[in-house]
Short mmCIF file of C-alpha atoms in Angstrom, two decimals:
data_model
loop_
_atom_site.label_atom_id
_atom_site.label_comp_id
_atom_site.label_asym_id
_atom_site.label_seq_id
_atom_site.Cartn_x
_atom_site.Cartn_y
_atom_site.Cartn_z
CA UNK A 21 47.19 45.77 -5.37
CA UNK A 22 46.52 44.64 -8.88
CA UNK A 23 48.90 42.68 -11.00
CA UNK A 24 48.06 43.04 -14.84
CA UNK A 25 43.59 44.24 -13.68
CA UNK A 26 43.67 41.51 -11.36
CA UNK A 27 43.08 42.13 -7.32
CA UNK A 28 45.38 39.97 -5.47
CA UNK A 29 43.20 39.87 -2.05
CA UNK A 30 40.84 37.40 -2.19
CA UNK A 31 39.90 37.50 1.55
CA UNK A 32 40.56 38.97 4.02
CA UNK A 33 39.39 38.06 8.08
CA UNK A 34 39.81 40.08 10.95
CA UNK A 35 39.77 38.36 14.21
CA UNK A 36 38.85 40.20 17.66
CA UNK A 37 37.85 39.79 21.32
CA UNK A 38 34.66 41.42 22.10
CA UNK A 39 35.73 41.55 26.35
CA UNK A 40 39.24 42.15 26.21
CA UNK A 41 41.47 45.26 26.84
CA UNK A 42 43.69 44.25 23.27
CA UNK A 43 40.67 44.42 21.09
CA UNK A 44 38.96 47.88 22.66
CA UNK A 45 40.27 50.08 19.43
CA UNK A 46 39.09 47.34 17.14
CA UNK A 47 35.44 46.96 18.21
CA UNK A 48 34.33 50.26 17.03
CA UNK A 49 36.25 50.07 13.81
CA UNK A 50 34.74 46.71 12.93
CA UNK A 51 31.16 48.37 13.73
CA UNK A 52 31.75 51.80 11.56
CA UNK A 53 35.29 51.14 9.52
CA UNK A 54 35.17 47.62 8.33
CA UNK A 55 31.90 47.56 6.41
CA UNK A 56 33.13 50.87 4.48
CA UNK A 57 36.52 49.19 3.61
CA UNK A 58 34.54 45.94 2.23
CA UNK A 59 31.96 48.37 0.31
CA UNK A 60 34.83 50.31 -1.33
CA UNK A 61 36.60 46.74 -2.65
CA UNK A 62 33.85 44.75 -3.50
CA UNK A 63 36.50 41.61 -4.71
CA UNK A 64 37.88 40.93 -1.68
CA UNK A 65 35.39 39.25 0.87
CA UNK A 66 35.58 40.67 4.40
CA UNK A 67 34.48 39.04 7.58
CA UNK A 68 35.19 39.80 10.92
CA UNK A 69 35.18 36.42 13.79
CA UNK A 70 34.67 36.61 17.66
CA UNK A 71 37.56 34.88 19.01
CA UNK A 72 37.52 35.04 22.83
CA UNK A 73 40.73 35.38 24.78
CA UNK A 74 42.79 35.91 21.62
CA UNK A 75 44.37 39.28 20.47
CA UNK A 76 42.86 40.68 17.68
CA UNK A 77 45.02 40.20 14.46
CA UNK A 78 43.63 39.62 10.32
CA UNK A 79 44.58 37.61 7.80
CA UNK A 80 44.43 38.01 4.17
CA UNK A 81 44.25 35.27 1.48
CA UNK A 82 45.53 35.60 -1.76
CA UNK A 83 45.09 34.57 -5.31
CA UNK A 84 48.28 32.91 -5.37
CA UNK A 85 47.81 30.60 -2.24
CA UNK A 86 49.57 32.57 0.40
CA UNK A 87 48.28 34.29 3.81
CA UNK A 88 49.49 36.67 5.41
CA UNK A 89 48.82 38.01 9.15
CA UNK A 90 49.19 41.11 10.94
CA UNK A 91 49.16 41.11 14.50
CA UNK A 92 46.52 44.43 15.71
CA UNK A 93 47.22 44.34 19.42
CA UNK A 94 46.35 47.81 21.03
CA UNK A 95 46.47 49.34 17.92
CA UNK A 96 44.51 52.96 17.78
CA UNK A 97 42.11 53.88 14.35
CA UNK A 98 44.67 55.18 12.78
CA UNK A 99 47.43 52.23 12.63
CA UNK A 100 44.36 50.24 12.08
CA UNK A 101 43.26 51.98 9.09
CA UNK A 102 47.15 51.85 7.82
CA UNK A 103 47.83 48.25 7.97
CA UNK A 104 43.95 47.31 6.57
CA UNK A 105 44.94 49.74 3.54
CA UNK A 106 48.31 47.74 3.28
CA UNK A 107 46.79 44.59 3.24
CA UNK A 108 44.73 45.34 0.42
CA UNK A 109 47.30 46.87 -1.42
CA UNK A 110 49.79 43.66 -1.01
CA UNK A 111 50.35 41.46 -3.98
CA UNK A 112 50.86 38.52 -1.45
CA UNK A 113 54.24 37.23 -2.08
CA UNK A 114 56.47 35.75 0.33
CA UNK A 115 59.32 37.27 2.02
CA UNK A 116 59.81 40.53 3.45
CA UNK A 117 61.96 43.60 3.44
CA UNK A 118 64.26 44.72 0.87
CA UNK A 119 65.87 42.61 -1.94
CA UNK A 120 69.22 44.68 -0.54
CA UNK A 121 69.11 43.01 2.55
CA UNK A 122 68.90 39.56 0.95
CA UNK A 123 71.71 39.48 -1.15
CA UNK A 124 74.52 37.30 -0.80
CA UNK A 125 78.34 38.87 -0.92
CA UNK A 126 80.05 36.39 -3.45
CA UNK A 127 84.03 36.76 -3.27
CA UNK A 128 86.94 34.65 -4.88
CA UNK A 129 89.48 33.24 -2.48
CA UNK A 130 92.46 31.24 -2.78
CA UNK A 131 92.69 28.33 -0.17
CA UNK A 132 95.77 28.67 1.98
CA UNK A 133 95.91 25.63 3.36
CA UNK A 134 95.83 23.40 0.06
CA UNK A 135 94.30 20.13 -0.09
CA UNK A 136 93.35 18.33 3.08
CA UNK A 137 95.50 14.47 2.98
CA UNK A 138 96.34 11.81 5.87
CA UNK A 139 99.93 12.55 4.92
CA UNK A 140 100.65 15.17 7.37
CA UNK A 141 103.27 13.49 9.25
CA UNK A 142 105.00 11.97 6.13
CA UNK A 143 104.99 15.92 5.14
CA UNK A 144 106.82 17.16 7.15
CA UNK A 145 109.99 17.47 5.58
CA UNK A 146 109.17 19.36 2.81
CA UNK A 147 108.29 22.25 5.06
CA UNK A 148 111.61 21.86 6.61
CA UNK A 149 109.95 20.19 10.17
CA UNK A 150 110.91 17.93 12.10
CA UNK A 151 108.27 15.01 13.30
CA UNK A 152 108.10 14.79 17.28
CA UNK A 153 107.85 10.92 17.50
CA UNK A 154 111.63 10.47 15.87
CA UNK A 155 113.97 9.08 18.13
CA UNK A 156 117.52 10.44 17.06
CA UNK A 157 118.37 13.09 20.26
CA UNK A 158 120.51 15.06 18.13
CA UNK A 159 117.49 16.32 15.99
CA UNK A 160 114.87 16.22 18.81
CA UNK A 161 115.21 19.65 19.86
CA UNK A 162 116.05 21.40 16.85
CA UNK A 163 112.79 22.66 15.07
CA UNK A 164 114.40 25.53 13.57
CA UNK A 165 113.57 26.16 9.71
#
């Protein structure tokens, strides 16, 4: 995709296996597909790498530094042809899905607890408790507000 005239795809490489079972949709779209794709968008450069034992996946550059990859594991012509036309018509910028997803939920609470001290046990009385560790019996069992 353009921003402002300006293709954001710089490069684009498609990797593939030319023996493995991943790769056999791929092979015949890099001999007949490819070379139409890269003579339709003359500014992006398009190669295609032998990578033996690897699953066939490509990777676009773009102007703005980033890469992106797209994984093409037994993927037929057709869901070939979709995600090669998406990569070309990606502005490269990071991050995916919707900006609906990554919002935040921002709420005002009141603490309930107040301020955390060391005072606990000194405390105590205001909230009508009585500390375990005092020694008169007549007030040991009573915890009663």
């Amino acid at each position: 995709m353009s921003i402002r005239g300006v293709w954001q795809l710089v490069k684009l490489n498609v990797n593939y296996c030319d023996h493995s079972g991943s790769s056999r949709f791929i092979r015949p779209f890099i001999m007949n597909g490819l070379t139409e794709y890269a003579q339709n968008h003359p500014h992006a450069e398009v190669t295609s790498t032998v990578r033996r034992g690897r699953h066939p996946h490509m990777t676009g550059e773009f102007r703005n530094g980033n890469t992106k990859t797209v994984n093409l594991r037994n993927m037929e012509m057709d869901d070939i042809t979709f995600h090669l036309s998406y990569m070309f018509s990606e502005k490269g910028k990071k991050g995916g899905g919707g900006g609906e997803a990554r919002t935040e939920i921002h709420c005002e609470q009141k603490r309930s607890g107040g301020v955390a001290t060391g005072d606990v046990g000194r405390r105590c009385g205001e909230f009508g408790l009585i500390r375990l560790d005092e020694t008169d019996e007549q007030t040991r069992g009573d915890y009663s507000l």
